CSV table of C-alpha atoms in Angstrom, one decimal:
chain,number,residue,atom,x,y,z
Z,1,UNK,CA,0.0,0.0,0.0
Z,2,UNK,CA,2.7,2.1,1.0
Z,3,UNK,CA,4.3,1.6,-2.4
Z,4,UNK,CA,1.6,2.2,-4.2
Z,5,UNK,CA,0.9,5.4,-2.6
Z,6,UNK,CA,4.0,6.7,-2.7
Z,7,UNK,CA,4.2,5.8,-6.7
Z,8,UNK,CA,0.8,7.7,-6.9
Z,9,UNK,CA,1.7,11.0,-5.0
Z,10,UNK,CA,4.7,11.0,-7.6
Z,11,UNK,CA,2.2,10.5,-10.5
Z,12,UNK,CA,0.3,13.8,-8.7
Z,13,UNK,CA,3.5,15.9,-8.2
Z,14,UNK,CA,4.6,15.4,-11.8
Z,15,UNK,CA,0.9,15.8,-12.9
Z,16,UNK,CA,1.3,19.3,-11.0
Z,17,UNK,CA,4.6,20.1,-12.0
Z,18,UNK,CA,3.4,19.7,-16.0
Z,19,UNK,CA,0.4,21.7,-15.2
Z,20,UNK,CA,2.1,24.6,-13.9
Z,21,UNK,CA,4.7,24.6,-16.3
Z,22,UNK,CA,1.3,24.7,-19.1
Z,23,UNK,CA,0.4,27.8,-17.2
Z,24,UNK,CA,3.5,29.7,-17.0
Z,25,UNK,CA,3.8,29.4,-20.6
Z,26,UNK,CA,0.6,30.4,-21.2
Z,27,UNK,CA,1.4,33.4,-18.8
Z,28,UNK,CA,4.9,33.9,-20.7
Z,29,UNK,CA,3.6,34.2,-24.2
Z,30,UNK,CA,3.5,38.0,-23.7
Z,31,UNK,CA,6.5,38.5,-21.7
Z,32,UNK,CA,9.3,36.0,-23.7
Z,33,UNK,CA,12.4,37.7,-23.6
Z,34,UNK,CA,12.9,39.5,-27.0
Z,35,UNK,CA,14.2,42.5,-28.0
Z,36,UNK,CA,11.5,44.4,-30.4
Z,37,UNK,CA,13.2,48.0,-31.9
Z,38,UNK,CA,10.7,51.6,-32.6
Z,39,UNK,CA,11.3,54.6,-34.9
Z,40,UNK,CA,10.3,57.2,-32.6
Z,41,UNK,CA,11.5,61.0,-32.0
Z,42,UNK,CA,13.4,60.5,-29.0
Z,43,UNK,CA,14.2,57.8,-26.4
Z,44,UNK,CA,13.0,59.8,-23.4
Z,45,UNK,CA,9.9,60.9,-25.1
Z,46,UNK,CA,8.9,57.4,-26.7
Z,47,UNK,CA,8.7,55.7,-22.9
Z,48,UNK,CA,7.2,59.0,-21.6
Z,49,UNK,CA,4.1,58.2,-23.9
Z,50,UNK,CA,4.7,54.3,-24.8
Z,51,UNK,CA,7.6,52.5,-23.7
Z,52,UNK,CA,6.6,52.4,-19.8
Z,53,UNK,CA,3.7,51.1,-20.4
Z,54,UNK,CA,4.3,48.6,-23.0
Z,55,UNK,CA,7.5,47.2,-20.5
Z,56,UNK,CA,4.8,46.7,-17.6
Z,57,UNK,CA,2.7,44.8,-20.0
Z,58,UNK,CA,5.9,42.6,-21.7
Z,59,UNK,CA,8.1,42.9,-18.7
Z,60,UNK,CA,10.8,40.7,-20.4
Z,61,UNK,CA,10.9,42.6,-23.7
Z,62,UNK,CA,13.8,45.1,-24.1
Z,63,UNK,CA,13.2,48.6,-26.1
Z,64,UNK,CA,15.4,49.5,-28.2
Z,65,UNK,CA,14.4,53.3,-29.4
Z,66,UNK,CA,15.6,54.5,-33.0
Z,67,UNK,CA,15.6,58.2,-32.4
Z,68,UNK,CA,14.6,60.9,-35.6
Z,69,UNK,CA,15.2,63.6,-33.6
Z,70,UNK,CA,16.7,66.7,-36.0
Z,71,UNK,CA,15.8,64.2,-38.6
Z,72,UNK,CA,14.1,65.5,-41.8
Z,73,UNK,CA,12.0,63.0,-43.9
Z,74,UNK,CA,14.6,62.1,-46.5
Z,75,UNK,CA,17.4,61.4,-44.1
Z,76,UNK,CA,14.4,59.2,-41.8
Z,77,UNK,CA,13.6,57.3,-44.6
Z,78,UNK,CA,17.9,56.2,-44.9
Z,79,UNK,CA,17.9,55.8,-41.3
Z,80,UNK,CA,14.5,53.4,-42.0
Z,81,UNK,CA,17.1,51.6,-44.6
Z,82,UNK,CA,19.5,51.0,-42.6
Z,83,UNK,CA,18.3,49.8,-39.1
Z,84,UNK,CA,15.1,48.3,-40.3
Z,85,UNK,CA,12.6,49.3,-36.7
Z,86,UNK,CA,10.3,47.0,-36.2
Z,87,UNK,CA,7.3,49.5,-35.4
Z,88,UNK,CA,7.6,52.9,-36.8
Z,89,UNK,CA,5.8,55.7,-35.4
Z,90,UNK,CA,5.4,58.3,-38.4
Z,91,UNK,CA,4.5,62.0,-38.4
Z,92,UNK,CA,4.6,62.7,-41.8
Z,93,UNK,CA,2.0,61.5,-44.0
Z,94,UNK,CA,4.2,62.4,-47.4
Z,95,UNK,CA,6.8,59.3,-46.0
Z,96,UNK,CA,3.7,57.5,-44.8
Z,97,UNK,CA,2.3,57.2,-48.2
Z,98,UNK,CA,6.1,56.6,-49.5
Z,99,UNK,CA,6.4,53.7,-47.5
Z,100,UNK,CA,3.2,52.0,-48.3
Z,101,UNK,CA,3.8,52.7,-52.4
Z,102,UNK,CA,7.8,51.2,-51.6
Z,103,UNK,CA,6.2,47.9,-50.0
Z,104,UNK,CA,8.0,48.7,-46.7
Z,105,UNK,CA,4.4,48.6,-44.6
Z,106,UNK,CA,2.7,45.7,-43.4
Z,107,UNK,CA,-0.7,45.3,-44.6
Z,108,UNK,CA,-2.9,45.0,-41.3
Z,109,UNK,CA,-5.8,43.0,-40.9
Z,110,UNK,CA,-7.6,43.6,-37.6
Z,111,UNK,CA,-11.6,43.8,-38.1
Z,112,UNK,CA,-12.0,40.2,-37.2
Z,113,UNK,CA,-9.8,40.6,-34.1
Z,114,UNK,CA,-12.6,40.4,-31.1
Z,115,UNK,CA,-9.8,41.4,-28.2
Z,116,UNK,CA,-8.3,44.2,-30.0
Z,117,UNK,CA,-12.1,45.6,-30.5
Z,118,UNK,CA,-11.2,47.2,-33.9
Z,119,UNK,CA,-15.0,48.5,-34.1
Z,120,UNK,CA,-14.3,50.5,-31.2
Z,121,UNK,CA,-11.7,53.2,-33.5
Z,122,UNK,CA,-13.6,56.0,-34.9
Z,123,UNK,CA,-14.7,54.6,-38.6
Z,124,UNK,CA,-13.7,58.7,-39.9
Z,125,UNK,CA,-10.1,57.8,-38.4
Z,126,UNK,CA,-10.0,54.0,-40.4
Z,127,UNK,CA,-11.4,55.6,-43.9
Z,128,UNK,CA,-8.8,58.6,-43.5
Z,129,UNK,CA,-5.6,56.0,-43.4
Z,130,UNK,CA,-7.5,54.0,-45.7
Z,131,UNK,CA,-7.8,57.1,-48.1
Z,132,UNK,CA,-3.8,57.2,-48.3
Z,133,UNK,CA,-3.8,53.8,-49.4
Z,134,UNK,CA,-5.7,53.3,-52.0
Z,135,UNK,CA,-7.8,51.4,-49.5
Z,136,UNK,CA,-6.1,49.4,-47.6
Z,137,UNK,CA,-4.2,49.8,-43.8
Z,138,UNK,CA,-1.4,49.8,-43.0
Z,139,UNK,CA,-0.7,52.1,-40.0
Z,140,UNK,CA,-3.3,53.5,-36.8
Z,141,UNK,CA,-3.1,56.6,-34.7
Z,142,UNK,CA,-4.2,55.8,-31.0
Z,143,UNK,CA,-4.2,59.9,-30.5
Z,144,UNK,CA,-5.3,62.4,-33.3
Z,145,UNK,CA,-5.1,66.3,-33.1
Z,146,UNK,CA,-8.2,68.6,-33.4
Z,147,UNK,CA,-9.9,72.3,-33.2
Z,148,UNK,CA,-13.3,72.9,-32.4
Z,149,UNK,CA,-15.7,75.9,-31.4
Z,150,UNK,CA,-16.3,76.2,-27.5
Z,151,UNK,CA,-18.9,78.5,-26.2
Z,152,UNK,CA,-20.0,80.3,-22.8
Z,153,UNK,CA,-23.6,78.8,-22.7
Z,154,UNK,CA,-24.4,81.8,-19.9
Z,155,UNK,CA,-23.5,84.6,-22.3
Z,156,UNK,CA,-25.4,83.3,-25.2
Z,157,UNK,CA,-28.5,83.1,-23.1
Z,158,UNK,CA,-28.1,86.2,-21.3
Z,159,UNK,CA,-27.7,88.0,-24.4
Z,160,UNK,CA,-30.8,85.8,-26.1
Z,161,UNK,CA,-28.2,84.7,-29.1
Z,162,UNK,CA,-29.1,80.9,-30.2
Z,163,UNK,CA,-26.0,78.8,-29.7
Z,164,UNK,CA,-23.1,78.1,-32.8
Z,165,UNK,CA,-23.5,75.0,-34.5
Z,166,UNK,CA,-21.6,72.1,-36.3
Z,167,UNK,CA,-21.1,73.0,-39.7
Z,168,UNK,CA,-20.6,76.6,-39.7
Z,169,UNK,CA,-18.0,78.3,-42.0
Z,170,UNK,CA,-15.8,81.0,-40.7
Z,171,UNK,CA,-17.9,84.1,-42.1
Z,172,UNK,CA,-20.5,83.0,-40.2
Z,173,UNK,CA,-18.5,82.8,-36.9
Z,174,UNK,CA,-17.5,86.0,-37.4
Z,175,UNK,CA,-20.8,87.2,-38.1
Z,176,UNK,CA,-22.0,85.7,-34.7
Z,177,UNK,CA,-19.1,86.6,-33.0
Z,178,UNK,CA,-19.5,90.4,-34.0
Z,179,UNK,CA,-23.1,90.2,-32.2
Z,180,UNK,CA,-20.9,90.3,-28.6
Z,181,UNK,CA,-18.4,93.0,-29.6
Z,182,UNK,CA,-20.7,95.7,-28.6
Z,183,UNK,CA,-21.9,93.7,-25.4
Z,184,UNK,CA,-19.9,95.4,-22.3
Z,185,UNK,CA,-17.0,93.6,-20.6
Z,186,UNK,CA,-17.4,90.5,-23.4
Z,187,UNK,CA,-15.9,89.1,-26.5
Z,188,UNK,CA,-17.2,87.3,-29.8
Z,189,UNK,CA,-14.5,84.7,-30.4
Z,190,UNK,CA,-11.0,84.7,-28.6
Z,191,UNK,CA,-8.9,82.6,-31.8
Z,192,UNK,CA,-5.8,81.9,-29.5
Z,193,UNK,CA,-3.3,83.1,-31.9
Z,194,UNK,CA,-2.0,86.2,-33.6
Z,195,UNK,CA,-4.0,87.5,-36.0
Z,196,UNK,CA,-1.7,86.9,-39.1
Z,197,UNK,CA,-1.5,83.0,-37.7
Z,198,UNK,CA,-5.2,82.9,-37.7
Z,199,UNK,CA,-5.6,84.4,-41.2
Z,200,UNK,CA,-2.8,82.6,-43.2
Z,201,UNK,CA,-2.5,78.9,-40.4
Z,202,UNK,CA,-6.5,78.6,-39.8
Z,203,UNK,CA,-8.9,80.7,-42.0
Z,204,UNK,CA,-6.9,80.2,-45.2
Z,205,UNK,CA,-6.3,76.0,-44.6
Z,206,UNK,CA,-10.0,76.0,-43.7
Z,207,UNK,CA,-10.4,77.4,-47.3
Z,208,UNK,CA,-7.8,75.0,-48.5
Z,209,UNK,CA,-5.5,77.8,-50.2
Z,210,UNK,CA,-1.9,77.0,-50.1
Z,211,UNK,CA,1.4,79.7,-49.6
Z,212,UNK,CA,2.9,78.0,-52.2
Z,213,UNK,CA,3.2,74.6,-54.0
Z,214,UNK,CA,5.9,73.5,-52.4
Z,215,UNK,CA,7.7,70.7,-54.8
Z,216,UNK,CA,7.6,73.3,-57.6
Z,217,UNK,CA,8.0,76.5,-55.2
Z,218,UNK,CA,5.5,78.4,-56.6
Z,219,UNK,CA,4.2,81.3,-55.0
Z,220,UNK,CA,-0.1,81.4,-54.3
Z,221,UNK,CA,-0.6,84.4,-52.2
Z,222,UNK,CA,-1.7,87.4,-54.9
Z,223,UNK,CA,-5.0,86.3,-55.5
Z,224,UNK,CA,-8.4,86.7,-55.5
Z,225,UNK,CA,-9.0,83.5,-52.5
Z,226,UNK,CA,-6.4,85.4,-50.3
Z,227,UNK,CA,-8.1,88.1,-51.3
Z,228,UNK,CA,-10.9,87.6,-49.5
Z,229,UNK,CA,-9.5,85.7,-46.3
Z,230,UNK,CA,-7.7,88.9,-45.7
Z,231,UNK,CA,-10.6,90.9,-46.1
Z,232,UNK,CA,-12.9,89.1,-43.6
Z,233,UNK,CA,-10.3,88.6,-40.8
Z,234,UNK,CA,-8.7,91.8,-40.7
Z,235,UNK,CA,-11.8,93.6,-40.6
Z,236,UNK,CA,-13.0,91.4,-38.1
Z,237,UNK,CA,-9.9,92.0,-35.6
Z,238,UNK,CA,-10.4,95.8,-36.5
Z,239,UNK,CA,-14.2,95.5,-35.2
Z,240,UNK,CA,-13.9,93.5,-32.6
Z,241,UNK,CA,-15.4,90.7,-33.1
Z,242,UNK,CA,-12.0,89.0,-33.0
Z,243,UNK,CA,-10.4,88.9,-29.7
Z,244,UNK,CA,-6.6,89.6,-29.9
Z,245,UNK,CA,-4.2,89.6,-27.2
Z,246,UNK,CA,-0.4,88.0,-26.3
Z,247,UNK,CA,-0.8,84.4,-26.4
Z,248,UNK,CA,-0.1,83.3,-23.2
Z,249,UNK,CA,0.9,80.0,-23.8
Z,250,UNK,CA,4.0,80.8,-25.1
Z,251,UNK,CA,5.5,82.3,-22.2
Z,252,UNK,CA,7.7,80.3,-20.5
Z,253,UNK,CA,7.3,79.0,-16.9
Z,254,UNK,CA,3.8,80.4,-17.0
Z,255,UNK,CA,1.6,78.3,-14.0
Z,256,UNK,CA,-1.7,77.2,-14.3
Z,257,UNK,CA,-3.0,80.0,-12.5
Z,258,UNK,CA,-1.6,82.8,-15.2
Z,259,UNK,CA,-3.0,80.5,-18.0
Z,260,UNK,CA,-6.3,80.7,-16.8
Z,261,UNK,CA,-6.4,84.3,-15.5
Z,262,UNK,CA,-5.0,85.6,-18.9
Z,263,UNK,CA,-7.7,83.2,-20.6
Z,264,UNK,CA,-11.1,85.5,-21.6
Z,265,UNK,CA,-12.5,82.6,-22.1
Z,266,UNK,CA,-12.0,80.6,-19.1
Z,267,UNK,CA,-12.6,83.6,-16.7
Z,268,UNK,CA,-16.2,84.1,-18.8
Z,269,UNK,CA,-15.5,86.9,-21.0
Z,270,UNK,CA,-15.5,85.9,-24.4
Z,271,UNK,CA,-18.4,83.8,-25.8
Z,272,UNK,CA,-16.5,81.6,-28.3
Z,273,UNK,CA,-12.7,80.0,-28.0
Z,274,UNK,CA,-11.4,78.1,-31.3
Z,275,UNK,CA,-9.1,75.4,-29.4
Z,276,UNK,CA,-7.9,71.9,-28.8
Z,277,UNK,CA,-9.6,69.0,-27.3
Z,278,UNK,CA,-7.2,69.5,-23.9
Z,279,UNK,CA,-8.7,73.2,-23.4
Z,280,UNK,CA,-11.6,70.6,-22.0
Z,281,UNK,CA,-9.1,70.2,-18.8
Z,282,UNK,CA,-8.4,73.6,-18.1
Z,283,UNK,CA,-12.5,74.5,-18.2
Z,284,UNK,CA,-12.8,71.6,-15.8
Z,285,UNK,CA,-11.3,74.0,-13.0
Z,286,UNK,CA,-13.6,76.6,-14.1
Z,287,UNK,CA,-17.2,77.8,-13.3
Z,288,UNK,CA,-17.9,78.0,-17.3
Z,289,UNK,CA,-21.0,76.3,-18.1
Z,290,UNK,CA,-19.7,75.3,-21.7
Z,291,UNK,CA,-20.6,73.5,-25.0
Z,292,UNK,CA,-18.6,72.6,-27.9
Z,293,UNK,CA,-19.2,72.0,-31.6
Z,294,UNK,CA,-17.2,71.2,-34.9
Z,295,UNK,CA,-14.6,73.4,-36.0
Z,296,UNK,CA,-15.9,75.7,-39.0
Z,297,UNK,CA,-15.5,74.3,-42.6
Z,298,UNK,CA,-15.6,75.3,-46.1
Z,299,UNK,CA,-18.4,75.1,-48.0
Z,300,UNK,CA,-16.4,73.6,-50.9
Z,301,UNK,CA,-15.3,70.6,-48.6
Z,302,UNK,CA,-18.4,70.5,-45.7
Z,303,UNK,CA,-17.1,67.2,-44.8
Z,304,UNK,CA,-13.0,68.1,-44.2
Z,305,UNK,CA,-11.5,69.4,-41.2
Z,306,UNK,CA,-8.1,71.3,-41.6
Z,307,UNK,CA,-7.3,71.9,-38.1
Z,308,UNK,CA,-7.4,67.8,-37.5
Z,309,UNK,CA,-4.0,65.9,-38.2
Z,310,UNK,CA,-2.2,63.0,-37.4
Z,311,UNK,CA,1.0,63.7,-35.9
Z,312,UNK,CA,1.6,59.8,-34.7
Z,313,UNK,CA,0.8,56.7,-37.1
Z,314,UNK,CA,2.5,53.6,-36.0
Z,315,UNK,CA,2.8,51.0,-38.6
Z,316,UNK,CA,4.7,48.0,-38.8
Z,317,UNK,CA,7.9,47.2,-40.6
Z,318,UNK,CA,7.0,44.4,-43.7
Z,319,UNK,CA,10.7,42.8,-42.8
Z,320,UNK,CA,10.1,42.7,-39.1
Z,321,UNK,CA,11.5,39.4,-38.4
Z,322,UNK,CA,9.6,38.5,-35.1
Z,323,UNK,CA,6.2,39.6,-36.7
Z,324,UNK,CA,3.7,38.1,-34.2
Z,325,UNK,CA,5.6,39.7,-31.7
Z,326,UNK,CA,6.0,43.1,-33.0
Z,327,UNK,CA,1.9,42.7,-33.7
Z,328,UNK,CA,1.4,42.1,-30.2
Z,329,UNK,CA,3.0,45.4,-28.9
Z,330,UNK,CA,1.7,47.2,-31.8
Z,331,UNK,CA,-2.0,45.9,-31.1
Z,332,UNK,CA,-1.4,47.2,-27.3
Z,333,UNK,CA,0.0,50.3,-28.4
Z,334,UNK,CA,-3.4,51.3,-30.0
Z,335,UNK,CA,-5.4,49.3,-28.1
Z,336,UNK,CA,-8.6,49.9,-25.1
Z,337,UNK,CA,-6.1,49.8,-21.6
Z,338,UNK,CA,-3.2,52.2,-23.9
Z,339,UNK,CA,-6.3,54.6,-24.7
Z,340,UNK,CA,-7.6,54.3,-21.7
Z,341,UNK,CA,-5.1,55.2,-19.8
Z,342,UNK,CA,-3.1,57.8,-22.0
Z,343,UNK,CA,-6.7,59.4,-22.4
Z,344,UNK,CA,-6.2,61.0,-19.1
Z,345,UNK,CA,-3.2,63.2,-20.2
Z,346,UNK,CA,-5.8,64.6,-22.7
Z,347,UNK,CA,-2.8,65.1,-25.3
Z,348,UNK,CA,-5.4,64.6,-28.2
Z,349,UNK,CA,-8.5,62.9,-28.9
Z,350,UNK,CA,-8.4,59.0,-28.8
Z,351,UNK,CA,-9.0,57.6,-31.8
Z,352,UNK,CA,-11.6,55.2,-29.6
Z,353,UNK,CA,-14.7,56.9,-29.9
Z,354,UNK,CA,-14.9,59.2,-26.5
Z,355,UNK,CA,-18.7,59.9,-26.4
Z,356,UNK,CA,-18.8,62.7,-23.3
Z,357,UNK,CA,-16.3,64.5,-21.4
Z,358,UNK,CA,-17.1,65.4,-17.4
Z,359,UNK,CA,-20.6,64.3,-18.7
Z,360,UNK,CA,-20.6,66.7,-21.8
Z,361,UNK,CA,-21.6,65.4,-25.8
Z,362,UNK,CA,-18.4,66.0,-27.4
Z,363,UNK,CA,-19.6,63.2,-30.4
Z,364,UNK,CA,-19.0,66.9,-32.5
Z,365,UNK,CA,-15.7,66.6,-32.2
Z,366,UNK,CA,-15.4,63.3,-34.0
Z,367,UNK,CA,-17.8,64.5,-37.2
Z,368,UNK,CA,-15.3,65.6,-39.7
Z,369,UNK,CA,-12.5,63.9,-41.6
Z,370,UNK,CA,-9.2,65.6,-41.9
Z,371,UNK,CA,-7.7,67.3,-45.2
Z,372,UNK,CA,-5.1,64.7,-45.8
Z,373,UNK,CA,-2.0,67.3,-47.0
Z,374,UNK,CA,1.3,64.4,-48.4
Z,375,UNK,CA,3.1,66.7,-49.6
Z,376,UNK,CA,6.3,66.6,-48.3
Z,377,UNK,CA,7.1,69.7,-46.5
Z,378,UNK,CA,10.6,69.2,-45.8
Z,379,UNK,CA,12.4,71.1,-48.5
Z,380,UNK,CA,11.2,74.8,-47.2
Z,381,UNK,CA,13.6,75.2,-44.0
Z,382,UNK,CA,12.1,76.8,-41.0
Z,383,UNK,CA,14.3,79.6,-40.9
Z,384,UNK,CA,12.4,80.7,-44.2
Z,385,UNK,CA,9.3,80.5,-42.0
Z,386,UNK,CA,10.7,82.5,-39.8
Z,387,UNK,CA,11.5,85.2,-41.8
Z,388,UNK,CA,8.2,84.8,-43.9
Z,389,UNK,CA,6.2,85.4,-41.1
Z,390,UNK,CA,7.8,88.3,-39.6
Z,391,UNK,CA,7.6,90.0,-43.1
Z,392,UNK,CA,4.0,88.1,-43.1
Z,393,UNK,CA,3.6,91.0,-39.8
Z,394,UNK,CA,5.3,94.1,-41.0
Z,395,UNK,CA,2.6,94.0,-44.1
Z,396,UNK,CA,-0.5,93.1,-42.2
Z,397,UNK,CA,0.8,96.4,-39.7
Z,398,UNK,CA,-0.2,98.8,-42.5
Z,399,UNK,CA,-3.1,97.5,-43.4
Z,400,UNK,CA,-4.5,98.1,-39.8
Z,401,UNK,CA,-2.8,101.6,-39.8
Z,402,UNK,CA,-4.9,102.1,-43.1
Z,403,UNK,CA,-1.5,102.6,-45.1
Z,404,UNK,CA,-1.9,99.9,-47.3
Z,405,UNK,CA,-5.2,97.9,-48.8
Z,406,UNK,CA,-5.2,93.9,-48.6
Z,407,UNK,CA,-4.4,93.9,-52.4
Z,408,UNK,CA,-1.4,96.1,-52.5
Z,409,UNK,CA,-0.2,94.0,-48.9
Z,410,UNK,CA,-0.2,90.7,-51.0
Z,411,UNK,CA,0.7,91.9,-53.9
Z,412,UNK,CA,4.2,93.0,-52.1
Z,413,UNK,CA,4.0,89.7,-50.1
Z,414,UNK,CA,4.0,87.7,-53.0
Z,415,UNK,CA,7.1,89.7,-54.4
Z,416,UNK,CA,9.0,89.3,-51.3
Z,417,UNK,CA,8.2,85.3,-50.9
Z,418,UNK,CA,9.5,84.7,-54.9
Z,419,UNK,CA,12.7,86.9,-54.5
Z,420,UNK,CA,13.5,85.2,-50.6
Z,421,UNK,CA,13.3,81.6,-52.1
Z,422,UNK,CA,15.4,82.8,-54.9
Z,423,UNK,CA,18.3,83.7,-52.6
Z,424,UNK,CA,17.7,80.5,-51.0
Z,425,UNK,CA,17.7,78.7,-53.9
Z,426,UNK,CA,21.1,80.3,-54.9
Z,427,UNK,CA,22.7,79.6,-50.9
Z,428,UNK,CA,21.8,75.9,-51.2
Z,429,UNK,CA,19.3,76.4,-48.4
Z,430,UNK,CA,16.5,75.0,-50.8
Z,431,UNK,CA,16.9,72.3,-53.4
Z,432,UNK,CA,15.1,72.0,-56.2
């Protein structure tokens, strides 16, 4: 008896022994010890926003970060080349859409994938990256950036004015706008930016009007388009119904507390603020009773948004060699517990359908898909910019001094822009 006893607790033991190795594989399968590499901008960044994360989830996979930091898109592309990243985290759609035409992409097939709940991503966000390839996907942004329209509900009702809309275009946001510029202590809208910003970076993109074609550097400011862009917003900062003031935000070491008391909109004075999705954490510590709709469109594109972009698509390498692998992290890295948990940071709208915000519809911000610009922008150096803009400044200061008409201000504009990229042309600074 004692023989056979002992021969069955043996037969138990080993019956054990098997049965927890089963289950420590199982519990291994996503955390073997690999070594999985990312394109990203910067080490310390990447595990700021990813890398933590992903190494509590896989605690035996190592990181190795493939920085693009100073980078531009031609000389990414050779580093691509040469270290072949597994996952690469892309913020430029030009190289984007390069990479998928080049075969370098992995097609990805994820709809039938019931843990990864594909259904869950905005469909606007799937047709978008679909758009750039010809229908197909082959990359997903977990985070997108956005504008909309946020209003005071209290002064619209005090002052019996029917609240803005989804859909509107920009003439008639100034036109509601102007109805609070006579109001006292209010504003219409407060834009966030300088007024030259506004007119060229937002008004004109909304109207989908280019400075110039960049591949061919040809100038499109002198025209009848600008023209008019000019017209509206510069009358509507002389009016009023435009708030301008410093931005605050680009102050350095400003606190929370000078943010918010510089803000006319988030101390109640100005009816309308044209902002980001995280301006929805700053009103949080506010008393504003507040509503949000879709950032204005053209009439010519109703269904396009030109303040939406995606600054992060993370797409997978077609030569990775430890594909399964590299699908795993790069399903977590857009998945339901990433999104969840990076959603708090508020650094952009998840491209997971967020229905309500501190109990608020924001469904309006997820209504319109973005103007998908592939043109690669890289060949203009930002020192051009620079001086562009301040030029862009000097112009716009006589037409509010009544020195100068919008016509005569572009026409010189345009001038300057075609003789400036000449001399640049002839330094080397821009290649054609």
């Amino acid at each position: 008896m004692r023989q056979k006893l002992g021969s069955t607790l043996v037969l138990l033991l080993c019956f054990c022994l098997l049965m927890a190795c089963s289950n420590n594989a199982e519990l291994d399968e996503n955390t073997e010890a690999a070594s999985i590499s990312v394109l990203y901008y910067d080490e310390s960044s990447f595990f700021q926003m990813y890398g933590d994360l992903i190494r509590a989830e896989f605690p035996n996979l190592t990181l190795v970060v493939i920085p693009t930091k100073g980078l531009d898109t031609n000389q990414v592309e050779e580093l691509m080349e040469q270290k072949q990243p597994d996952l690469m985290v892309i913020d430029n759609l030009g190289l984007f859409s390069r990479l998928i035409n080049d075969g370098k992409l992995a097609s990805l097939e994820l709809e039938s994938d019931k843990p990864f709940k594909f259904a869950e991503i905005n469909p606007i966000i799937i047709d978008s990256l679909k758009e750039i390839a010809n229908g197909k996907l082959y990359g997903l942004v977990p985070f997108f950036n956005s504008r909309a329209l946020f209003y005071n509900k209290k002064l619209f009702d005090d002052n019996g004015i029917d609240y803005p809309k989804d859909g509107m275009t920009w003439q008639e946001v100034v036109q509601l706008s102007a109805r609070f510029s006579e109001a006292k202590d209010s504003y219409g809208l407060d834009p966030w930016s300088s007024e030259i910003d506004f007119t060229l970076n937002v008004v004109g993109k909304t109207a989908n009007l280019s400075i110039m074609q960049e591949q061919r550097l040809k100038v499109h400011l002198n025209t009848k388009e600008w023209r008019d862009v000019f017209e509206l917003t510069t009358e509507a900062f002389k009016s009023g119904a435009l708030y301008e003031a410093e931005n605050g935000a680009s102050k350095p070491n400003i606190s929370l507390e000078e943010l918010i008391n510089g803000d006319v909109f988030l101390t109640g004075k100005a009816a309308i603020a044209y902002r980001s999705p995280n301006f929805m954490a700053q009103l949080e510590g506010t008393d504003v009773e507040w509503g949000v709709v879709s950032q204005p469109i053209s009439e010519l594109n109703p269904g396009r948004a030109s303040g939406m972009s995606f600054n992060e698509i993370i797409a997978v390498n077609n030569r990775a060699e430890n594909k399964d692998l590299v699908m795993k992290v790069f399903k977590y890295m857009n998945g339901s517990e990433m999104t969840r948990i990076r959603s708090r940071q508020l650094l952009g709208l998840p491209a997971r359908t967020l229905d309500t915000y501190g109990g608020r519809d924001i469904s309006s911000l997820y209504r319109l898909k973005p103007n998908l610009d592939i043109e690669d922008q890289s060949n203009i150096p930002i020192e051009f910019w620079d001086e562009f803009y301040m030029k862009s400044n000097e112009l716009l200061a006589l037409v509010k001094q009544d020195k100068a008409s919008v016509e005569e201000m572009l026409t010189q504009l345009q001038s300057w822009t075609e003789q400036t990229i000449r001399v640049y042309v002839r330094s080397g600074k821009i290649k054609q």
